[in-house]
C-alpha atoms as one frame of an Amber mdcrd trajectory, in Angstrom:
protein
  71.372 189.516 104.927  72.902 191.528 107.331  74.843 194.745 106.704  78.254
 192.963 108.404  78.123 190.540 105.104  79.444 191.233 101.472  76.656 191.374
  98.925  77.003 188.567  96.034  79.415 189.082  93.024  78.134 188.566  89.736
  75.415 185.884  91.126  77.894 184.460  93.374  76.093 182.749  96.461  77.983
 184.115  99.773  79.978 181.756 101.267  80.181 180.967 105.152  78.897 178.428
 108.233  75.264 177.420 107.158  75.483 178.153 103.865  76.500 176.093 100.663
  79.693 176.562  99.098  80.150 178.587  96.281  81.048 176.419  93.119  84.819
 176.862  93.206  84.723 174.955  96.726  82.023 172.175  95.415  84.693 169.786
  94.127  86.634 170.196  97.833  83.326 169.628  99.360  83.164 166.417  97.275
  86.687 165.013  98.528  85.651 165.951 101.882  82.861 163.476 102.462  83.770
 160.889  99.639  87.571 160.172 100.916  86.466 159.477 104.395  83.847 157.567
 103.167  85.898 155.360 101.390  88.525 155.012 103.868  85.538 154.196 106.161
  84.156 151.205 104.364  87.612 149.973 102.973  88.296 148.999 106.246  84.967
 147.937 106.858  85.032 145.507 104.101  88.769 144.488 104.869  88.015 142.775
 107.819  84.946 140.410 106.107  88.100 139.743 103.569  90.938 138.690 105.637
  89.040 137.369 108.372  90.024 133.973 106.868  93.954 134.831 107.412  93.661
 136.214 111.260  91.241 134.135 112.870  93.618 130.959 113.599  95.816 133.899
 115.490  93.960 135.771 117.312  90.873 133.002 118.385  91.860 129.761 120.290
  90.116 126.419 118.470  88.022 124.816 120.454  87.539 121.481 120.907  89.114
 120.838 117.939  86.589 122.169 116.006  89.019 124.636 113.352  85.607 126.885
 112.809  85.707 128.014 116.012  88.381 131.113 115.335  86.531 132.156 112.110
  82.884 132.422 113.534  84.300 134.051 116.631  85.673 136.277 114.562  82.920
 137.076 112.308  80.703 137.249 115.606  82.873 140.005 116.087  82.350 141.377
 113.116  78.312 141.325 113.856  79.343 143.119 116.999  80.369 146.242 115.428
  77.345 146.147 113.278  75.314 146.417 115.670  77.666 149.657 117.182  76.503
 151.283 114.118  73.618 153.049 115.717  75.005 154.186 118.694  77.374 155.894
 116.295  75.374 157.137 114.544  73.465 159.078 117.199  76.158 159.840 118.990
  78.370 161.779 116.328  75.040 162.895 114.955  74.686 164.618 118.008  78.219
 166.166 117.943  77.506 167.182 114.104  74.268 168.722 115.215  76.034 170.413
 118.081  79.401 171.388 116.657  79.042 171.210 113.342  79.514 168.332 110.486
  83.327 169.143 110.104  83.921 168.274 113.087  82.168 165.139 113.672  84.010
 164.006 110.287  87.188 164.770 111.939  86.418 162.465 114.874  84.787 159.658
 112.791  87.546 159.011 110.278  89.967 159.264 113.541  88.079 156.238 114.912
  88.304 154.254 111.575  91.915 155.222 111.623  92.758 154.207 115.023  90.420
 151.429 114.447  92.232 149.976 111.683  95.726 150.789 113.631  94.469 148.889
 116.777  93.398 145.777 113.947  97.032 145.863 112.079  98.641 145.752 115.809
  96.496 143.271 117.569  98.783 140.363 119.213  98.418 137.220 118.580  96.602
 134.514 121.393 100.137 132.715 121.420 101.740 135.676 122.427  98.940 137.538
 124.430  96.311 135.061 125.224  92.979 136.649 126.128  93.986 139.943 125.251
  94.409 139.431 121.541  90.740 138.717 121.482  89.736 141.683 123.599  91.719
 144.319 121.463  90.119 143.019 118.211  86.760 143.628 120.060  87.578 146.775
 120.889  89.122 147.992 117.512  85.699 146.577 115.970  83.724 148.620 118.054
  85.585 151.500 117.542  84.928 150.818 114.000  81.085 150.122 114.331  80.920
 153.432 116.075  82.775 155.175 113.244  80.833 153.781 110.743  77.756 155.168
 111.942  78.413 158.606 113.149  80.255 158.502 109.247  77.019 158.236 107.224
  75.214 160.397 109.597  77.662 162.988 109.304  78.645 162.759 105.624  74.971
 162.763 104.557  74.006 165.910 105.880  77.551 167.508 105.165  77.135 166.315
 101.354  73.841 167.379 101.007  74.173 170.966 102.537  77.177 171.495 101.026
  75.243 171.068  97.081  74.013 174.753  95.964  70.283 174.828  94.015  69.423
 171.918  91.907  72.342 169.731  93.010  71.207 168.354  96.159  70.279 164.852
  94.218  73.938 164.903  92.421  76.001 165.511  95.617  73.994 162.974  97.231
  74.796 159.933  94.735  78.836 160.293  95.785  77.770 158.892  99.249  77.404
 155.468  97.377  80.431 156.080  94.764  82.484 156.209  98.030  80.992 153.627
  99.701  81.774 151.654  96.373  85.603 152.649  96.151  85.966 151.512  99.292
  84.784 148.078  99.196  86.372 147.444  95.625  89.622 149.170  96.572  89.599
 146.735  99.791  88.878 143.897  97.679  91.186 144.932  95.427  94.191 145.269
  98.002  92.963 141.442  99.712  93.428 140.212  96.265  96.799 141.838  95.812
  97.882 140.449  98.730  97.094 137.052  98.430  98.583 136.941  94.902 102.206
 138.108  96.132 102.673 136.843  99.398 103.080 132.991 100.430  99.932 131.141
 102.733 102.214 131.100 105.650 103.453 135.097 105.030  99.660 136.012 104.825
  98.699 133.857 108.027 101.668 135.735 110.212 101.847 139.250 108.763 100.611
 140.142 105.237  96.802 140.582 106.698  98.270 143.635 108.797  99.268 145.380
 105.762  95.965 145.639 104.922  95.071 147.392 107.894  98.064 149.705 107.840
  96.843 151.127 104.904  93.881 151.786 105.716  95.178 154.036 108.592  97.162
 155.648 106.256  94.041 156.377 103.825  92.327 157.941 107.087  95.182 160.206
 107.425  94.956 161.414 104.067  91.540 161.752 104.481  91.747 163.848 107.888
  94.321 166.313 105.797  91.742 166.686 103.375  88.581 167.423 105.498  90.594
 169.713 107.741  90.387 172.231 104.634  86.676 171.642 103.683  84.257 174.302
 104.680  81.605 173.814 107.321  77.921 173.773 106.024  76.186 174.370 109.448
  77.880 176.299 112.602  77.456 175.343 115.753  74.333 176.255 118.178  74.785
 179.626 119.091  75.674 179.846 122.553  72.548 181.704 123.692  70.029 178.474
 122.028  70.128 175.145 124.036  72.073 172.901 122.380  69.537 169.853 120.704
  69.292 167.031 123.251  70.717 163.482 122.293  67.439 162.283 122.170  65.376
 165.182 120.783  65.192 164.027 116.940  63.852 161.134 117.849  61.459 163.133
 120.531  60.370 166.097 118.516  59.894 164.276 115.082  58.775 160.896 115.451
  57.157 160.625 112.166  59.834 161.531 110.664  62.277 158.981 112.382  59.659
 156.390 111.671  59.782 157.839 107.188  63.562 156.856 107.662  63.129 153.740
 108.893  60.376 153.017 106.307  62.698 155.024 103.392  65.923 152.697 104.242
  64.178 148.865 104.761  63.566 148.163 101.110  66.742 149.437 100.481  69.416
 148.186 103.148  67.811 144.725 102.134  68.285 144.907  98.457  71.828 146.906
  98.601  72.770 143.959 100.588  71.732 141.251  98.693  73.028 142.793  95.385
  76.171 144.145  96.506  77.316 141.829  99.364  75.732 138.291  99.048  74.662
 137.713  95.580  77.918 135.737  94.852  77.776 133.536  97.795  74.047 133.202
  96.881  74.949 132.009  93.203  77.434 129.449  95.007  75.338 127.946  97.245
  71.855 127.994  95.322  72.991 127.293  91.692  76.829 126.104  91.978  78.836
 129.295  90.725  82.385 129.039  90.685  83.870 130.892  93.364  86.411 132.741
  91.162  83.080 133.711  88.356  81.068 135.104  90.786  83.890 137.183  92.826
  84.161 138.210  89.279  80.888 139.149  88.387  80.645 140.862  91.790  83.642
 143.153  90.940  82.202 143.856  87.687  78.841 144.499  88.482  80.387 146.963
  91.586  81.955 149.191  89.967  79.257 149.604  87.178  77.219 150.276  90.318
  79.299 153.209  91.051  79.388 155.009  87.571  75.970 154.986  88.037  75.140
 156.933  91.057  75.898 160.201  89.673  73.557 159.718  86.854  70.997 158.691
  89.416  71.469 161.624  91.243  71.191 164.155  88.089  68.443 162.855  86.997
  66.411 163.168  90.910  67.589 166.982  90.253  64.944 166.912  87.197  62.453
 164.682  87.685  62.771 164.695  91.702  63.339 161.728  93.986  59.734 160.095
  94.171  59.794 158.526  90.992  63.035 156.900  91.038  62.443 155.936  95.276
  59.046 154.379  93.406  60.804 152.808  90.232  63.416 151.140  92.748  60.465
 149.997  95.305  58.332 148.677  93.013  60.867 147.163  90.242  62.668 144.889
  92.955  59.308 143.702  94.505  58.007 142.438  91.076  61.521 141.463  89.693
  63.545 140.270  93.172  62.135 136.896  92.825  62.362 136.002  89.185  65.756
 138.026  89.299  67.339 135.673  92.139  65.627 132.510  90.353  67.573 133.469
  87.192  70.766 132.887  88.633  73.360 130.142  86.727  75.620 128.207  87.795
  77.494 130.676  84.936  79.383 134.029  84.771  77.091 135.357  82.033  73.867
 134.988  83.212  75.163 135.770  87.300  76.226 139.368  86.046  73.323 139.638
  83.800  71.339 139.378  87.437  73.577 141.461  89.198  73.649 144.567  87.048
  70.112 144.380  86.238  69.525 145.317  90.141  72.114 147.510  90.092  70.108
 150.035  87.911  66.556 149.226  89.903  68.899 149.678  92.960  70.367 152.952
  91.985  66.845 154.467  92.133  67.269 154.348  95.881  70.955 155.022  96.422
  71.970 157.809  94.520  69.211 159.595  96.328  68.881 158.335  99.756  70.948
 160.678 101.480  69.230 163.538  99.959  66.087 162.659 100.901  66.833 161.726
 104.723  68.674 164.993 104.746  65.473 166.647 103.505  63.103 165.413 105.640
  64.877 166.818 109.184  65.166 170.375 110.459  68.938 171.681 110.369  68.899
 171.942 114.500  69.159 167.534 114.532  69.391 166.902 111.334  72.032 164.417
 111.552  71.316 162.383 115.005  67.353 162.353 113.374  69.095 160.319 109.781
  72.059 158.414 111.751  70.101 156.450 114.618  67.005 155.269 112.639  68.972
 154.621 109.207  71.771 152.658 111.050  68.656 150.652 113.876  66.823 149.500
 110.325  70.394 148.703 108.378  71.625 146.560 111.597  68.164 144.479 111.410
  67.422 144.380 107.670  71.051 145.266 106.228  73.428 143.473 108.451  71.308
 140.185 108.347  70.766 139.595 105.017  73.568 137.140 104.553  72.806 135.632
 107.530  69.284 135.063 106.441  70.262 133.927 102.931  71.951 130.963 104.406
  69.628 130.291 107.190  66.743 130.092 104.706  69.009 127.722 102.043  70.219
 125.322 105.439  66.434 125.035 106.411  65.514 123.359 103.347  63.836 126.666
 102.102  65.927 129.228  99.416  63.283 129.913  97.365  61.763 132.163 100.454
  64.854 134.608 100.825  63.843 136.244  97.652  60.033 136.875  98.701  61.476
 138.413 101.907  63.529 141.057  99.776  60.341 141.525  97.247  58.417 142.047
 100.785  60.382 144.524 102.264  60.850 146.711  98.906  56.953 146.479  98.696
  56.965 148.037 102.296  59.029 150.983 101.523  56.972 151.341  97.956  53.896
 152.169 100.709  56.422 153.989 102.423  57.710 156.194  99.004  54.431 156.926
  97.641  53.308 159.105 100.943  56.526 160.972 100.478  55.904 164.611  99.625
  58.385 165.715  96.795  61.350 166.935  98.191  63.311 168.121  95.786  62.877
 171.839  95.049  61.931 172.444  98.448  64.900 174.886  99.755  66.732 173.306
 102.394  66.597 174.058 105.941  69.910 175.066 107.443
């Protein structure tokens, strides 16, 4: 400690760039990254939801095949997927250059605008081939956002956490993540309920969108008073090169990608296309297992912070092992269990929500743990958001491949597969947890 800096009050941790906050700032910290996070993957999840209502304006049919608008959009949607990691190393770079406030300025201004350029985008009647090129655009602007945003809000979470809450601050990257998607399905729903087929077809999807800008604004007023965990490089040390993480520390690029396989595929499965699993493989009603899903959700997200409390304890191997090796024993029995019924469809569901918590409530920690402060965030946001695009992203896609090709029984040994990868991967994990943090 330098003489230029106050000495500690009363066991008060100083406060300032680099440093975690001191507790009175812990619950602004908290707002910071969760609001962004939300308004992130509200938006994110938005699209996949009224896709149905925009396609027929904004895509052409072809050949008179009406599919055509919806898979080209939804190929758009894939699109900014696959943007994810070139956000994610890009704003990890500006985090790791200019610090993590400011790279959560600029993602949740690309969601924003994102969602604004969505809400706007003409119609093909009006606009021909440009309607289809401004959706392409906002989506990309939108895959890039949602990348640099978990490589940003990870590290900004984590560091912001003081002794023994590393594993607690961690879990709210999930709880966000959460909100989001049920406040977006919660808003499609809304919509769809009070406005008429034809009002939803011509303008009631662009509501959706509007507010999401708006949330982004909120959440821009909101991170503009958090306090930076990390300043920038100093001017006299090089500033890290875009491709240094993955450079300097290949091991530990390679322990994210292991770390986040097991888990993209089974957050995936559980969260995203478990419902449209039970429909196609066992007959669900549509309306029982949107249902279950919405249940099952947000019992997902009371449970991250318990995950997280309890990594503070016991530390993260053992729950990273409990997740690993729980869904590669249970993923196939679990998936075969499915009903054509409610009960035993959100039976399955929140059953994997507690072996899945073992990984999410914790995952940012550890990725934030493994990497030196200097590229901390480009070395979690490419990897993580290269093995989410090719395990995460595809899962659905997969699911339904597998079931058309005569084979659905084989989905579920490809989740028990990779979860028994990252077990390997989990059990040559040092223990992380009371290790003080770089910063």
């Amino acid at each position: 400690m330098t003489q230029s800096e106050p000495l500690p009050v009363d066991g008060e941790r100083p406060t300032g760039p680099g440093r975690a906050p001191a507790p009175r700032s812990a619950v602004r910290q908290i707002a910071a990254a969760s609001v962004g996070n939300a308004a992130e993957w509200y938006d994110w999840y938005a699209y996949s939801y009224l896709a149905v209502y925009f396609a027929d304006q904004v895509f052409p049919k072809g050949s008179g095949n009406s599919l055509v608008p919806l898979l080209s959009t939804f190929a758009v949607f894939a699109v900014g997927f696959f943007m994810r990691p070139v956000g994610g190393l890009l704003m990890g770079a500006v985090a790791d250059r200019y610090g993590r406030r400011t790279a959560l300025t600029a993602t949740i201004l690309l969601m924003g605008g994102g969602s604004l350029l969505v809400a706007l985008t003409p119609t093909y009647a009006s606009a021909g081939l440009l309607a289809p090129v401004v959706l392409v655009v906002a989506r990309l602007v939108q895959g890039l956002s949602v990348g640099g945003e978990f490589a940003a809000s990870t590290t900004f979470l984590v560091e912001s956490a003081g002794p023994g809450r590393r594993g607690l601050f961690s879990s709210f990257q999930y709880v966000s993540t959460t909100i989001g998607q049920l406040f977006a399905s919660g808003v499609a729903v809304l919509l769809v309920h009070t406005l008429t087929g034809r009002q939803m077809d011509s303008w009631g999807w662009r509501v959706a969108f509007l507010i999401g800008a708006a949330i982004s604004l909120a959440g821009l007023w909101i991170r503009r008073g958090a306090q930076e965990t990390r300043s920038s490089v100093p001017q006299q040390a090089a500033r890290p090169g875009l491709f240094e993480a993955v450079r300097r520390h290949p091991r530990e690029s390679l322990l994210i990608c292991g770390i986040t396989a097991g888990g993209t595929i089974a957050y995936y499965t559980w969260t995203t296309y478990l419902p449209t699993y039970a429909q196609v493989t066992s007959g669900t009603d549509k309306g029982d297992a949107l249902l279950a899903g919405t249940v099952s959700l947000a019992f997902f997200a009371a449970l991250q912070p318990l995950g997280g409390l309890l990594s503070d304890r016991v530390g993260r191997k053992p729950l990273l092992v409990g997740f690993a090796v729980g869904f590669a024993a249970l993923a196939v029995p679990l998936l075969h269990a499915v009903g054509d019924d409610f009960v035993s469809l959100l039976i399955v569901q929140c059953a994997g929500m507690v072996l899945l918590t073992g990984y999410t409530s914790v995952a940012a920690a550890v990725n934030t743990e493994i990497f030196p402060a200097r590229v901390r965030a480009a070395g979690i946001g490419f990897p993580y958001s290269v093995t989410v695009a090719l395990f995460g992203g595809t899962a659905p896609y997969l699911g339904t491949w597998f079931k058309e090709s005569g084979h659905p029984g084989t989905f579920p040994w490809y989740v028990a597969g990779l979860c028994l990868l990252s077990a390997c991967v989990y059990l040559t994990l040092p223990e992380t947890a009371t290790r003080p943090l770089d910063r």
